[in-house]
Coordinates of C-alpha atoms in Angstrom, one line a residue:
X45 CA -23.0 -28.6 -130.1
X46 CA -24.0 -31.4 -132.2
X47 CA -20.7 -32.3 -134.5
X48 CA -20.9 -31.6 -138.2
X49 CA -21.2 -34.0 -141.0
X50 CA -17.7 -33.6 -142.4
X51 CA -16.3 -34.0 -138.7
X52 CA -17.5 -37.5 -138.3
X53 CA -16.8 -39.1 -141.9
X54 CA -13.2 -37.5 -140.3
X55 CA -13.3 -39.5 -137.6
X56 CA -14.8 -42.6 -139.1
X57 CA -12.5 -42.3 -141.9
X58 CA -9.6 -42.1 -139.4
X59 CA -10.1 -45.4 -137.1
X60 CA -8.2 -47.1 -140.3
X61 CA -5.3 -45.1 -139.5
X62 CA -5.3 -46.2 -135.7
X63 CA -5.8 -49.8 -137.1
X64 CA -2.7 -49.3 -139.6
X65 CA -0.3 -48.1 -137.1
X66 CA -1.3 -51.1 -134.6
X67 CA -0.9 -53.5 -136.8
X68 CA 2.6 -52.9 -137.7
X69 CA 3.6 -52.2 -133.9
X70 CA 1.3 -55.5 -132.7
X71 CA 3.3 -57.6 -135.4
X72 CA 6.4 -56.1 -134.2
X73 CA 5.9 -57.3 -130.8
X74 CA 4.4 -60.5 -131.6
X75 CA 7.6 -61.0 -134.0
X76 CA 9.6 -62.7 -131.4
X77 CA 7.4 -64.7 -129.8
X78 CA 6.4 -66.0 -133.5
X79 CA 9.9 -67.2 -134.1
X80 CA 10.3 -68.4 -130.7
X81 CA 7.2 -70.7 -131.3
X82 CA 7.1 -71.4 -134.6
X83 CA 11.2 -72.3 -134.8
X84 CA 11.6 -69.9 -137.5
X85 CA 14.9 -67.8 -137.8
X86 CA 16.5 -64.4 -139.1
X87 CA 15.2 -65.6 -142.7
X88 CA 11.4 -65.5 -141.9
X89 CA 11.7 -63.3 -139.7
X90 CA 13.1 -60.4 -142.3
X91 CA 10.5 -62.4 -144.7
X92 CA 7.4 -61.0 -142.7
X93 CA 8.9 -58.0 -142.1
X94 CA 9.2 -57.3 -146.0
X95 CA 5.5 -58.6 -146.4
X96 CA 3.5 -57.2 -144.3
X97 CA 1.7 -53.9 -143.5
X98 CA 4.8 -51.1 -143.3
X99 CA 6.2 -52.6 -146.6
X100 CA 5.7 -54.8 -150.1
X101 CA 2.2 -55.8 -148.2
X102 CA 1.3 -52.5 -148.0
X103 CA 2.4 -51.1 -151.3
X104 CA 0.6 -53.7 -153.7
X105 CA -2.6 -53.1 -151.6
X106 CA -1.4 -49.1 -151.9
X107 CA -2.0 -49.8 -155.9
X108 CA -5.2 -52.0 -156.1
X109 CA -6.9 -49.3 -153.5
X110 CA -5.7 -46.9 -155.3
X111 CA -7.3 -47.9 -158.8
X112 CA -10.0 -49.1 -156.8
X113 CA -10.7 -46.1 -155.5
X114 CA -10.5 -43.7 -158.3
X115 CA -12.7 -46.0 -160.5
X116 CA -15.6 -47.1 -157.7
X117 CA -15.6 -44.3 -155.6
X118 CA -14.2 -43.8 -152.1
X119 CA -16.6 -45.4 -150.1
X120 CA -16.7 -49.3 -152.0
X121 CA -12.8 -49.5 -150.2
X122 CA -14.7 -49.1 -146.3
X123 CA -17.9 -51.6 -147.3
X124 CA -15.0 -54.3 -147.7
X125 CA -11.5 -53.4 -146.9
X126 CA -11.9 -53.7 -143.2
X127 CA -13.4 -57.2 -143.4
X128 CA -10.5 -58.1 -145.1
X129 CA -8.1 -56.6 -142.1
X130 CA -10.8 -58.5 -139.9
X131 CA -9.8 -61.9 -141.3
X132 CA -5.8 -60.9 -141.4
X133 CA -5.8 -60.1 -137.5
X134 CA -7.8 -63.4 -136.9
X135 CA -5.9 -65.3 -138.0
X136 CA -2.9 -63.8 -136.9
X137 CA -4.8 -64.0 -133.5
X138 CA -4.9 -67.5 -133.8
X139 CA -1.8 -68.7 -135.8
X140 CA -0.8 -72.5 -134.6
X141 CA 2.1 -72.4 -137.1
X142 CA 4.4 -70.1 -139.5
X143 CA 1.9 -70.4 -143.1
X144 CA -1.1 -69.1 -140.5
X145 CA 1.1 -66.0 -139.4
X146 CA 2.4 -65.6 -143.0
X147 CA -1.5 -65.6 -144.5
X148 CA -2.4 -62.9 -141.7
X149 CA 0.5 -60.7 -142.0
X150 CA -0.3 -60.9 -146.0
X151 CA -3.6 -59.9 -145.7
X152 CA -3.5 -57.1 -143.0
X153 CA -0.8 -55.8 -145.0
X154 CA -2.9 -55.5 -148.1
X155 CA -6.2 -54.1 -146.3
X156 CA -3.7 -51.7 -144.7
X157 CA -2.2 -50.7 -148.2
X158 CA -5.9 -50.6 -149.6
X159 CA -7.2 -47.9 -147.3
X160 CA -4.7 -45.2 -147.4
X161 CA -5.3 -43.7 -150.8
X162 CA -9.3 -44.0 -149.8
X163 CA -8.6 -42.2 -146.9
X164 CA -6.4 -39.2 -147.8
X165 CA -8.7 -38.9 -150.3
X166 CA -11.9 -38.8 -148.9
X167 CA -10.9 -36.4 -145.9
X168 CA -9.4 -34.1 -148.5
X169 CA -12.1 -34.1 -150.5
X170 CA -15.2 -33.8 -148.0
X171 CA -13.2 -31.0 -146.0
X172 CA -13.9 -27.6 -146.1
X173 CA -10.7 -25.5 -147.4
X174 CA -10.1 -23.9 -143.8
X175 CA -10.6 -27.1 -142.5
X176 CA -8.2 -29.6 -143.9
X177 CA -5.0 -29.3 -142.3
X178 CA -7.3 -29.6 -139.2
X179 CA -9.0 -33.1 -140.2
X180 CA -5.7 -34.4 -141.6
X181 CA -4.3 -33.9 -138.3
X182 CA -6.9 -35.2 -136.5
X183 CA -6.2 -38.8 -138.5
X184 CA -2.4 -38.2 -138.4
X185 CA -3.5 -38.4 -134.5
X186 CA -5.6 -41.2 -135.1
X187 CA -2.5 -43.2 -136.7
X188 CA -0.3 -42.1 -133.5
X189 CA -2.4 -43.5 -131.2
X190 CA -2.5 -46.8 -132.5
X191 CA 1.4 -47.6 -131.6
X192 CA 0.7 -45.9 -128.0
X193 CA -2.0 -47.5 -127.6
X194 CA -1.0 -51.0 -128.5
X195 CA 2.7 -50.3 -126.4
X196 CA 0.8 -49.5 -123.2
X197 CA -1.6 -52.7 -123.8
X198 CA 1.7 -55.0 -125.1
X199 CA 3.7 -53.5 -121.4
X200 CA 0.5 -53.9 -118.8
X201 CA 0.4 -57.9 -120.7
X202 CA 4.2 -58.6 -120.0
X203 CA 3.4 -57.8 -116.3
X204 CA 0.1 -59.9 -116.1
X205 CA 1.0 -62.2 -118.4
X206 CA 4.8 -62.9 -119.2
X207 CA 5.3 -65.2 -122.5
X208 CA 9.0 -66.3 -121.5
X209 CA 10.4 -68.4 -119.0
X210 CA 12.9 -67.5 -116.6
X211 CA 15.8 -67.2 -119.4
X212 CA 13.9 -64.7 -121.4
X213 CA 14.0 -66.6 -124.6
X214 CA 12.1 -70.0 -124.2
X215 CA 8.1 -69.2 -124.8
X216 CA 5.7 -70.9 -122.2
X217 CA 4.4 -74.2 -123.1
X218 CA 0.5 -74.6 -123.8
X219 CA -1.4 -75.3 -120.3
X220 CA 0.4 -72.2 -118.9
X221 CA -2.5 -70.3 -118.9
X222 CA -5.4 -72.9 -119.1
X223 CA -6.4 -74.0 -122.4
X224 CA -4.1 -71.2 -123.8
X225 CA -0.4 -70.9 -124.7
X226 CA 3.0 -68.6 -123.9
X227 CA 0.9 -66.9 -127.1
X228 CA -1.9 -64.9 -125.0
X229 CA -0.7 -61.9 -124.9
X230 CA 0.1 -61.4 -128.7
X231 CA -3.6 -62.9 -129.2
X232 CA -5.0 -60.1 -126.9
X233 CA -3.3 -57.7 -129.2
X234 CA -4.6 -59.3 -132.0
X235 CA -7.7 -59.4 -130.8
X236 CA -8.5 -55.8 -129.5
X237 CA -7.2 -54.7 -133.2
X238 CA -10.3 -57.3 -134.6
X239 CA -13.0 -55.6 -132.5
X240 CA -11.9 -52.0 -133.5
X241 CA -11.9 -53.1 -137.1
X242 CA -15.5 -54.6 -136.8
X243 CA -16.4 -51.5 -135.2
X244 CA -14.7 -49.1 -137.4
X245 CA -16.5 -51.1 -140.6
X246 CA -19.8 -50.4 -139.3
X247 CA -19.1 -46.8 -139.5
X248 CA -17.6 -46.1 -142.2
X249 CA -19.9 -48.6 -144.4
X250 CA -22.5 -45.9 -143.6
X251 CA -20.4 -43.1 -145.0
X252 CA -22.1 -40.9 -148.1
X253 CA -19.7 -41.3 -151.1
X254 CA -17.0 -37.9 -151.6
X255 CA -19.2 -35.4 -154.2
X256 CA -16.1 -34.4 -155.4
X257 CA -15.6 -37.7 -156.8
X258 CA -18.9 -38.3 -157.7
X259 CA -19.2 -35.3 -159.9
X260 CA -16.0 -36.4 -161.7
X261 CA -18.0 -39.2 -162.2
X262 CA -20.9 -37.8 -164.2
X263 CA -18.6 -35.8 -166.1
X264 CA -16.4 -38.6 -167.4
X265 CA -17.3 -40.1 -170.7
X266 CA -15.9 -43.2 -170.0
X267 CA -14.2 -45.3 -167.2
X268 CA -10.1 -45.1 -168.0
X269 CA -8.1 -48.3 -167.7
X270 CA -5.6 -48.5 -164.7
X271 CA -2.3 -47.8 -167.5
X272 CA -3.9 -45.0 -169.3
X273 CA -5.1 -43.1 -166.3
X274 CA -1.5 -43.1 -164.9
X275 CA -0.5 -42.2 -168.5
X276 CA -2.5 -39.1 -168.2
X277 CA -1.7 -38.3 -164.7
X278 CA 2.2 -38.3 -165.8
X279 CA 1.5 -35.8 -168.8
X280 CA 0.4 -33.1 -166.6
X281 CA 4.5 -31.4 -165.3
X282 CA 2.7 -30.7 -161.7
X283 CA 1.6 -33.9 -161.5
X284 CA 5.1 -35.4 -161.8
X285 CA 6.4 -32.7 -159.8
X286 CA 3.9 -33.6 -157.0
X287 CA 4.6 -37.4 -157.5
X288 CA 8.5 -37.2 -156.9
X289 CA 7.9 -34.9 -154.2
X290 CA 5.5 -37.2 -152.3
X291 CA 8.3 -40.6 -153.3
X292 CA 10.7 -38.8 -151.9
X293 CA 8.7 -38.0 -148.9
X294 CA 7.2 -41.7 -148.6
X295 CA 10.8 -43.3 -149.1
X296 CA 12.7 -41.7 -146.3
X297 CA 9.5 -41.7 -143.9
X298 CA 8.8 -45.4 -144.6
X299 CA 12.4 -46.4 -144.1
X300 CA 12.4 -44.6 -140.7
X301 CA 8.7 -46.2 -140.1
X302 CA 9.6 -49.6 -140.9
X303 CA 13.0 -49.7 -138.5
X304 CA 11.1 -48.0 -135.9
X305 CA 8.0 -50.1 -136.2
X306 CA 9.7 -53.4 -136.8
X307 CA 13.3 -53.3 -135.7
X308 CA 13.8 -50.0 -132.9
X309 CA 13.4 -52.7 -129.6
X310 CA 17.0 -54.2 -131.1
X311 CA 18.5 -50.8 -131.6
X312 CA 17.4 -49.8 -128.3
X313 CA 18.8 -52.6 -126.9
X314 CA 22.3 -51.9 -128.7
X315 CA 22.3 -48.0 -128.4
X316 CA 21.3 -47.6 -125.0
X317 CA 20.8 -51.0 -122.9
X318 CA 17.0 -50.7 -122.3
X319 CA 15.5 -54.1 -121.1
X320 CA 11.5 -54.8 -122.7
X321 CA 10.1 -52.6 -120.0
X322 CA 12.4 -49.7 -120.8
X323 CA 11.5 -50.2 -124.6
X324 CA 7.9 -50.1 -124.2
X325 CA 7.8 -47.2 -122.3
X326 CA 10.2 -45.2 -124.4
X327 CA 7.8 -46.2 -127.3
X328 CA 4.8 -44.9 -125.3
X329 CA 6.2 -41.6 -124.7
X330 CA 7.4 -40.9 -128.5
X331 CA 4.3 -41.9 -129.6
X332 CA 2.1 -39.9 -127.2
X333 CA 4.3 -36.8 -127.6
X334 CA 3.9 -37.7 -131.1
X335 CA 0.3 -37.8 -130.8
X336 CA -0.5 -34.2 -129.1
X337 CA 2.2 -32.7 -131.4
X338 CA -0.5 -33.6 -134.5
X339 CA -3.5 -32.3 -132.5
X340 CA -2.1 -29.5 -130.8
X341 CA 0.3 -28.5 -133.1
X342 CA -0.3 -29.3 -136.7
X343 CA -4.0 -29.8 -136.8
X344 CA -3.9 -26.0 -135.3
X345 CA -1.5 -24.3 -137.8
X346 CA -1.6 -26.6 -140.6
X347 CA -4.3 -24.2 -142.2
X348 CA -2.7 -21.4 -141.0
X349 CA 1.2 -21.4 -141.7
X350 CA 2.7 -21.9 -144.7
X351 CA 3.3 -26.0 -145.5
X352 CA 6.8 -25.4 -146.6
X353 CA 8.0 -24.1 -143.1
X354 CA 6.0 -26.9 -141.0
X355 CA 7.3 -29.6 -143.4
X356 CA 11.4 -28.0 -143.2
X357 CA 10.8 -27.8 -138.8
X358 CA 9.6 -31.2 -139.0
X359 CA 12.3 -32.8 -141.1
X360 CA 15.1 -30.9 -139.2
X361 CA 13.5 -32.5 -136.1
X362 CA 13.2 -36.0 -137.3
X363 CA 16.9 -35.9 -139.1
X364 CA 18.3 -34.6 -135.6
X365 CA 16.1 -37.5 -133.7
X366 CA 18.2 -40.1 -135.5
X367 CA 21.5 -38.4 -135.1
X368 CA 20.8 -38.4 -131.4
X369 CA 20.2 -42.2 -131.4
X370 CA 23.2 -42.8 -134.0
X371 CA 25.8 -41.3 -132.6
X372 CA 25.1 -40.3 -128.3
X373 CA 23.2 -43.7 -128.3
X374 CA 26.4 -45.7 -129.2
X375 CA 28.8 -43.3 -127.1
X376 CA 26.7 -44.0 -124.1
X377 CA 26.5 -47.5 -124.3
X378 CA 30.3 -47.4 -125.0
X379 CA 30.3 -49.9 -127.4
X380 CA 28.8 -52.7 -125.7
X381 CA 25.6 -54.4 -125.7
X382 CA 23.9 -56.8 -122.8
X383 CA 21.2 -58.4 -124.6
X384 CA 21.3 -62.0 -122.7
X385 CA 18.0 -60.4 -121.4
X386 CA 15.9 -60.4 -124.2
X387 CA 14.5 -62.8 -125.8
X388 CA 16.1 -64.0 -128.8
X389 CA 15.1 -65.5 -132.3
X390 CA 16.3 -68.6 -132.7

């Protein structure tokens, strides 16, 4: 059965979210070797954490796509945004010093920010009303896969090619591995996340443009500015309703996001021991399990069970995930930590 129109732009659309989530894990696990080679402390390392593609990054590129998008249409955000993530990641890929890593983490971030309000929008708009739940959940599966994907790659590279000497926190010298440095395995990263972008921008630079917008389009009088279309959107009580709603949603998800995505290998380390191997497997399985559960689970009922009682069973179950790590973590590690194993930021 040939696959329909509205099931590809899905699955074009969606290679952004695999591309958002990798970023933020792939910085995460270059972040130690960064320090370690660069000579940069706690200071830049909390720095890039704050700029990059989970947070301030992220959010400013959140606005500009945002206007961008409601005042060009969907589909000018995927002729350039990816190219934009294409030059972040490469030059992450290739940093030789801290202001190389600082320009690729800034500009990943913002391509990542740019392309979620195109997204969201475009797959709700271009789905059919028995359908959405569906093709949200096959992005929200698209975005899962990217941290799974990029912890499986991260843990077969510290086998083949380990970064640290023998004490675990002094990075390999250039010459290690030929012409390259202790840095090989964070390029590799870097650089499977620059083909998929370069893929994933020839697709979706071939996308048709959301109707739904486009008839807004003809029907406007005039193009609003940035200040007076949020001015308008604020007037309407469901609007603000809906806003709140979705800040208070973003908030609490983006705080667990950002300490899982940049800080969870520490907490590991502190709650339960785990040494790298033990971390990266751990991250594998929660983000395969979380994975199926947005294929088989959400994109199956989303359009079928009332929002409200997926959205409470799924809250309960993240709230209890981090009272499991909070409190059994510590009193399993009985309040003591070996981290002499890991390698440590200077």
């Amino acid at each position: 059965m040939a696959m329909s129109q509205e099931r590809k732009g899905t699955i074009a659309v969606s290679l952004t979210n695999f591309l958002d989530s990798g970023c933020i894990v792939a910085s995460s696990v270059a972040l130690t070797a960064w320090a370690a080679a660069f000579g940069f402390g706690s200071m830049w390392t909390s720095i890039l954490g704050a700029i990059g593609a989970n947070a301030f990054g992220a959010a400013i590129g959140a606005l500009i796509g945002g206007f961008l998008t409601d005042k060009y249409g969907r589909t000018i955000i995927y002729r350039y945004n990816l190219l934009v993530y294409a030059i972040g990641v490469a030059i992450a890929m290739c940093a030789m010093n801290l202001p190389m890593v600082v320009v690729g983490v800034v500009l990943s971030g913002l391509s990542v920010g740019a392309g979620v309000p195109a997204s969201w929008s475009y797959i709700s708009e271009t789905s059919t009303s028995t359908k959405r739940a569906a093709n949200i959940g096959i992005s929200q599966f698209a975005w899962s896969c990217g941290p799974a994907i990029i912890f499986l790659l991260s843990l077969a590279l510290s086998f083949a090619l380990p970064g640290f000497a023998a004490d675990g926190k002094t990075l390999l010298p250039a010459g290690t591995y030929g012409p390259f440095d202790g840095l090989l395995s964070t390029r590799i990263l870097f650089l499977v996340l620059l083909v998929v972008a370069l893929v994933a921008w020839n697709l979706q630079r071939q996308l048709q443009e959301s109707k739904d917008w486009a008839e807004k389009q003809s029907d406007a009088t005039e193009h609003e500015s940035f200040g007076r279309m949020m001015a308008n959107a604020l007037k309407n009580p469901v609007n603000v309703k809906t806003i709140v709603f979705l800040v208070a949603v973003y908030l609490t998800w983006n705080l667990a996001a950002g300490t899982n995505g940049q800080f969870m290998p520490y907490l590991y380390a502190a709650a339960g021991n785990l040494d790298s191997v033990g971390q990266s497997l751990l991250g594998v399985v929660q983000w395969v399990l979380v994975a199926v559960c947005s294929l088989a689970v959400f994109s199956k009922l989303g359009d079928k069970v009332p929002h409200r009682v997926l959205f409470g069973v799924s809250a309960l179950l993240a709230l209890a995930s981090w009272v499991c790590i909070a409190i059994f973590g510590a009193a399993l590690n009985n309040g003591t930590t070996d981290t002499s194993r890991y390698p440590a930021i200077p």
